[in-house]
Coordinates of N, CA, C and O in Angstrom, one line a residue:
M1 N 12.8 -0.3 15.3 CA 12.6 -1.7 15.1 C 11.6 -1.9 14.0 O 10.6 -1.3 13.9
H2 N 12.0 -2.9 13.1 CA 11.1 -3.2 12.0 C 10.0 -4.2 12.4 O 10.3 -5.1 13.1
T3 N 8.8 -3.8 12.0 CA 7.7 -4.8 12.1 C 7.2 -5.1 10.7 O 7.5 -4.4 9.8
K4 N 6.3 -6.1 10.7 CA 5.7 -6.4 9.4 C 5.0 -5.2 8.8 O 5.1 -5.0 7.6
D5 N 4.3 -4.5 9.6 CA 3.6 -3.3 9.1 C 4.5 -2.2 8.6 O 4.3 -1.6 7.6
N6 N 5.6 -2.0 9.3 CA 6.7 -1.1 8.9 C 7.2 -1.5 7.5 O 7.5 -0.7 6.7
D7 N 7.5 -2.8 7.4 CA 8.1 -3.4 6.2 C 7.1 -3.2 5.0 O 7.5 -2.8 3.9
E8 N 5.8 -3.4 5.3 CA 4.8 -3.2 4.2 C 4.7 -1.8 3.8 O 4.6 -1.4 2.6
D9 N 4.8 -0.9 4.8 CA 4.7 0.6 4.5 C 5.9 1.0 3.7 O 5.8 1.8 2.8
F10 N 7.1 0.5 4.1 CA 8.3 0.8 3.4 C 8.3 0.3 2.0 O 8.7 1.0 1.0
Q11 N 7.8 -1.0 1.8 CA 7.7 -1.6 0.5 C 6.8 -0.7 -0.4 O 7.1 -0.4 -1.6
R12 N 5.6 -0.2 0.2 CA 4.7 0.7 -0.6 C 5.4 2.0 -0.9 O 5.2 2.5 -2.0
Q13 N 6.2 2.5 0.0 CA 6.9 3.8 -0.2 C 7.8 3.6 -1.4 O 7.9 4.5 -2.2
V14 N 8.6 2.5 -1.4 CA 9.5 2.3 -2.5 C 8.8 2.1 -3.8 O 9.1 2.7 -4.8
A15 N 7.7 1.3 -3.8 CA 6.9 1.1 -5.0 C 6.3 2.4 -5.5 O 6.3 2.5 -6.8
N16 N 6.0 3.3 -4.7 CA 5.4 4.6 -5.1 C 6.5 5.4 -5.8 O 6.1 6.4 -6.4
C17 N 7.7 5.1 -5.6 CA 8.8 5.9 -6.3 C 8.8 5.6 -7.8 O 9.4 6.3 -8.6
L18 N 8.2 4.4 -8.2 CA 8.3 4.0 -9.6 C 7.2 4.8 -10.4 O 6.1 4.6 -10.3
A19 N 7.7 5.8 -11.2 CA 6.9 6.7 -11.9 C 6.4 6.0 -13.2 O 7.0 5.1 -13.7
V20 N 5.2 6.5 -13.6 CA 4.7 6.1 -14.9 C 4.3 7.4 -15.7 O 4.0 8.4 -15.0
T21 N 4.4 7.4 -17.0 CA 4.1 8.5 -17.8 C 2.6 8.8 -17.8 O 1.8 7.9 -18.1
D22 N 2.2 10.0 -17.5 CA 0.8 10.4 -17.6 C 0.4 10.5 -19.1 O -0.7 10.0 -19.5
N23 N 1.2 11.1 -19.9 CA 1.0 11.2 -21.3 C 2.2 10.8 -22.1 O 3.2 11.6 -22.2
P24 N 2.2 9.6 -22.7 CA 3.4 9.1 -23.3 C 3.7 9.9 -24.6 O 4.9 9.8 -25.1
F25 N 2.8 10.8 -25.1 CA 3.1 11.6 -26.3 C 3.7 12.9 -25.9 O 4.0 13.7 -26.8
S26 N 3.7 13.3 -24.7 CA 4.2 14.6 -24.3 C 5.7 14.6 -24.2 O 6.3 13.7 -23.6
Q27 N 6.4 15.5 -24.9 CA 7.8 15.6 -24.9 C 8.4 16.6 -24.0 O 9.6 16.7 -23.8
S28 N 7.5 17.4 -23.3 CA 8.0 18.5 -22.5 C 8.3 18.0 -21.0 O 9.1 18.6 -20.4
A29 N 7.7 16.9 -20.6 CA 7.9 16.5 -19.2 C 9.2 15.6 -19.2 O 9.7 15.1 -20.2
E30 N 9.7 15.4 -17.9 CA 10.8 14.5 -17.7 C 10.3 13.1 -18.0 O 9.1 12.8 -17.9
S31 N 11.2 12.2 -18.3 CA 10.9 10.8 -18.5 C 10.5 10.2 -17.2 O 11.0 10.6 -16.1
S32 N 9.7 9.2 -17.2 CA 9.3 8.5 -16.0 C 10.5 7.9 -15.3 O 10.6 7.8 -14.1
Q33 N 11.5 7.5 -16.1 CA 12.7 6.9 -15.6 C 13.5 7.9 -14.8 O 14.0 7.7 -13.7
E34 N 13.6 9.2 -15.3 CA 14.3 10.3 -14.6 C 13.5 10.6 -13.3 O 14.1 10.8 -12.3
E35 N 12.2 10.6 -13.4 CA 11.4 10.8 -12.2 C 11.6 9.8 -11.1 O 11.7 10.0 -9.9
T36 N 11.7 8.5 -11.6 CA 11.9 7.4 -10.7 C 13.3 7.5 -10.0 O 13.3 7.4 -8.8
I37 N 14.3 7.8 -10.8 CA 15.6 8.0 -10.2 C 15.7 9.1 -9.2 O 16.3 9.0 -8.1
K38 N 15.0 10.2 -9.5 CA 14.9 11.3 -8.5 C 14.2 10.9 -7.2 O 14.7 11.3 -6.2
A39 N 13.1 10.2 -7.4 CA 12.4 9.8 -6.2 C 13.2 8.8 -5.3 O 13.3 8.9 -4.1
I40 N 13.9 7.9 -6.0 CA 14.8 6.9 -5.3 C 16.0 7.7 -4.6 O 16.3 7.4 -3.5
T41 N 16.5 8.7 -5.3 CA 17.6 9.5 -4.8 C 17.1 10.2 -3.5 O 17.8 10.2 -2.5
A42 N 15.9 10.7 -3.5 CA 15.4 11.4 -2.3 C 15.2 10.4 -1.2 O 15.5 10.7 0.0
L43 N 14.7 9.2 -1.5 CA 14.5 8.2 -0.5 C 15.8 7.8 0.1 O 15.9 7.6 1.3
L44 N 16.9 7.7 -0.7 CA 18.2 7.3 -0.2 C 18.8 8.3 0.7 O 19.8 8.0 1.4
L45 N 18.3 9.5 0.7 CA 18.8 10.5 1.7 C 18.3 10.2 3.1 O 18.9 10.7 4.1
T46 N 17.3 9.4 3.2 CA 16.8 9.0 4.5 C 17.0 7.6 5.0 O 16.7 7.3 6.1
C47 N 17.5 6.8 4.1 CA 17.8 5.4 4.5 C 18.9 4.8 3.7 O 19.4 5.4 2.7
D48 N 19.4 3.6 4.1 CA 20.5 3.0 3.4 C 20.1 2.3 2.1 O 18.9 2.1 1.8
N49 N 21.1 2.0 1.2 CA 20.9 1.4 -0.1 C 20.2 0.0 0.1 O 19.4 -0.4 -0.7
G50 N 20.7 -0.8 1.1 CA 20.3 -2.2 1.2 C 18.8 -2.4 1.2 O 18.2 -3.2 0.4
P51 N 18.1 -1.7 2.2 CA 16.6 -1.9 2.2 C 15.9 -1.4 1.0 O 14.9 -2.1 0.6
V52 N 16.4 -0.4 0.4 CA 15.7 0.2 -0.8 C 15.9 -0.8 -2.0 O 15.0 -1.2 -2.7
L53 N 17.1 -1.3 -2.1 CA 17.5 -2.3 -3.2 C 16.6 -3.6 -3.0 O 16.0 -4.1 -3.9
A54 N 16.5 -4.0 -1.7 CA 15.7 -5.2 -1.4 C 14.3 -5.0 -1.8 O 13.6 -5.9 -2.4
A55 N 13.7 -3.8 -1.4 CA 12.3 -3.5 -1.7 C 12.1 -3.4 -3.2 O 11.1 -3.9 -3.8
L56 N 13.1 -2.9 -4.0 CA 12.9 -2.8 -5.4 C 13.0 -4.2 -6.0 O 12.2 -4.5 -7.0
Q57 N 13.8 -5.1 -5.5 CA 13.9 -6.4 -6.0 C 12.6 -7.2 -5.8 O 12.1 -7.9 -6.6
V58 N 11.9 -7.0 -4.6 CA 10.6 -7.6 -4.3 C 9.6 -7.0 -5.3 O 8.8 -7.8 -5.9
E59 N 9.6 -5.7 -5.6 CA 8.7 -5.1 -6.5 C 8.9 -5.6 -7.9 O 7.9 -5.9 -8.7
R60 N 10.1 -5.8 -8.3 CA 10.5 -6.3 -9.6 C 9.9 -7.7 -9.8 O 9.2 -8.0 -10.8
T61 N 10.1 -8.5 -8.8 CA 9.5 -9.9 -8.8 C 8.0 -9.9 -8.9 O 7.4 -10.6 -9.7
R62 N 7.4 -9.0 -8.2 CA 5.9 -8.9 -8.2 C 5.4 -8.5 -9.6 O 4.5 -9.1 -10.1
L63 N 6.1 -7.5 -10.1 CA 5.6 -7.0 -11.5 C 5.9 -8.0 -12.5 O 5.1 -8.2 -13.4
E64 N 7.0 -8.7 -12.5 CA 7.3 -9.8 -13.5 C 6.2 -10.9 -13.4 O 5.8 -11.3 -14.4
S65 N 5.9 -11.2 -12.2 CA 4.8 -12.2 -12.0 C 3.5 -11.8 -12.6 O 2.8 -12.5 -13.2
L66 N 3.2 -10.5 -12.3 CA 1.9 -10.0 -12.8 C 1.8 -9.9 -14.3 O 0.8 -10.2 -14.9
L67 N 3.0 -9.7 -14.9 CA 3.0 -9.5 -16.4 C 3.2 -10.8 -17.1 O 3.2 -10.8 -18.4
E68 N 3.3 -11.9 -16.4 CA 3.4 -13.2 -17.1 C 2.1 -13.6 -17.8 O 2.1 -14.3 -18.8
H69 N 1.0 -13.0 -17.4 CA -0.3 -13.3 -18.0 C -0.7 -12.3 -19.0 O -0.5 -11.1 -18.8
K70 N -1.4 -12.7 -20.1 CA -1.8 -11.8 -21.1 C -3.2 -11.1 -20.6 O -4.0 -11.8 -20.1
P71 N -3.3 -9.8 -20.8 CA -4.5 -9.2 -20.5 C -5.7 -9.6 -21.3 O -5.6 -10.0 -22.5
G72 N -6.9 -9.7 -20.7 CA -8.1 -10.2 -21.4 C -8.9 -9.1 -22.0 O -9.9 -9.4 -22.7
S73 N -8.6 -7.8 -21.7 CA -9.4 -6.7 -22.3 C -8.5 -5.5 -22.6 O -7.4 -5.5 -22.2
M74 N -9.1 -4.6 -23.3 CA -8.3 -3.3 -23.6 C -7.9 -2.6 -22.3 O -6.8 -2.1 -22.2
T75 N -8.9 -2.5 -21.4 CA -8.6 -1.8 -20.1 C -7.4 -2.5 -19.4 O -6.5 -1.9 -18.9
A76 N -7.5 -3.8 -19.4 CA -6.4 -4.6 -18.8 C -5.1 -4.4 -19.5 O -4.0 -4.3 -18.9
A77 N -5.1 -4.3 -20.8 CA -3.9 -4.0 -21.6 C -3.3 -2.7 -21.3 O -2.1 -2.5 -21.2
E78 N -4.2 -1.7 -21.0 CA -3.7 -0.4 -20.7 C -3.0 -0.4 -19.3 O -2.0 0.2 -19.1
I79 N -3.6 -1.1 -18.4 CA -3.0 -1.2 -17.1 C -1.7 -2.0 -17.1 O -0.7 -1.6 -16.5
A80 N -1.7 -3.0 -18.0 CA -0.4 -3.8 -18.1 C 0.7 -2.9 -18.7 O 1.8 -3.1 -18.3
M81 N 0.4 -2.0 -19.5 CA 1.4 -1.0 -20.1 C 2.0 -0.2 -18.9 O 3.2 0.0 -18.9
Q82 N 1.2 0.2 -18.0 CA 1.7 1.0 -16.8 C 2.6 0.1 -16.0 O 3.6 0.5 -15.5
D83 N 2.1 -1.2 -15.8 CA 3.0 -2.1 -15.0 C 4.3 -2.4 -15.7 O 5.3 -2.5 -15.1
K84 N 4.2 -2.5 -17.1 CA 5.5 -2.7 -17.8 C 6.4 -1.5 -17.6 O 7.6 -1.7 -17.4
E85 N 5.9 -0.3 -17.7 CA 6.7 0.9 -17.5 C 7.3 0.9 -16.0 O 8.4 1.2 -15.8
R86 N 6.4 0.5 -15.1 CA 6.9 0.4 -13.7 C 8.1 -0.6 -13.6 O 9.1 -0.4 -12.9
L87 N 7.9 -1.7 -14.3 CA 9.0 -2.8 -14.3 C 10.2 -2.2 -14.9 O 11.3 -2.4 -14.4
W88 N 10.1 -1.6 -16.1 CA 11.3 -1.0 -16.7 C 12.0 0.0 -15.8 O 13.2 0.0 -15.6
N89 N 11.2 0.8 -15.1 CA 11.8 1.8 -14.2 C 12.4 1.2 -13.0 O 13.4 1.6 -12.4
C90 N 11.8 0.1 -12.5 CA 12.3 -0.6 -11.4 C 13.6 -1.2 -11.7 O 14.6 -1.1 -10.9
R91 N 13.7 -1.9 -12.9 CA 15.0 -2.4 -13.3 C 16.1 -1.3 -13.4 O 17.2 -1.5 -13.0
A92 N 15.7 -0.2 -14.0 CA 16.6 0.9 -14.1 C 17.1 1.4 -12.7 O 18.3 1.7 -12.6
A93 N 16.2 1.5 -11.8 CA 16.5 2.0 -10.4 C 17.5 1.0 -9.8 O 18.4 1.4 -9.1
I94 N 17.2 -0.3 -9.9 CA 18.1 -1.3 -9.4 C 19.5 -1.2 -10.0 O 20.5 -1.2 -9.2
A95 N 19.6 -1.1 -11.3 CA 20.9 -1.0 -12.0 C 21.6 0.3 -11.5 O 22.8 0.3 -11.3
W96 N 20.8 1.4 -11.3 CA 21.4 2.7 -10.9 C 22.0 2.5 -9.5 O 23.1 3.0 -9.2
I97 N 21.3 1.9 -8.6 CA 21.8 1.7 -7.2 C 23.0 0.8 -7.2 O 24.0 1.1 -6.5
E98 N 22.9 -0.3 -7.9 CA 24.1 -1.2 -8.0 C 25.3 -0.5 -8.6 O 26.4 -0.7 -8.1
K99 N 25.1 0.3 -9.6 CA 26.3 1.0 -10.2 C 26.8 2.0 -9.2 O 28.0 2.2 -9.1
R100 N 25.9 2.7 -8.5 CA 26.3 3.7 -7.5 C 27.1 3.1 -6.4 O 28.0 3.8 -5.8
T101 N 26.8 1.9 -6.0 CA 27.4 1.3 -4.8 C 28.6 0.4 -5.2 O 29.3 -0.1 -4.3
A102 N 28.9 0.2 -6.5 CA 30.0 -0.6 -6.9 C 31.3 0.0 -6.8 O 31.5 1.2 -6.6

């Protein structure tokens, strides 16, 4: 049975699948998009596409809303870059799931 707490935990679990690059200048590591798709693939082994897709769409909306405002400092700009990367990876994961289920 889903409860609000379970839904929030699941939302957090899906959001944690959205990888960001530790070092954007490193060429040896996998891309954050590949890491995101791997994490989403692993999550889909334990649950259906629908809830994951819905949680990704909620996260996409949250990130888009967050990024509507310009950062006021360099630290905020650095954080915004991570959120932009999460948003790009979120969009990629949504497209990947939609293509997979089409």
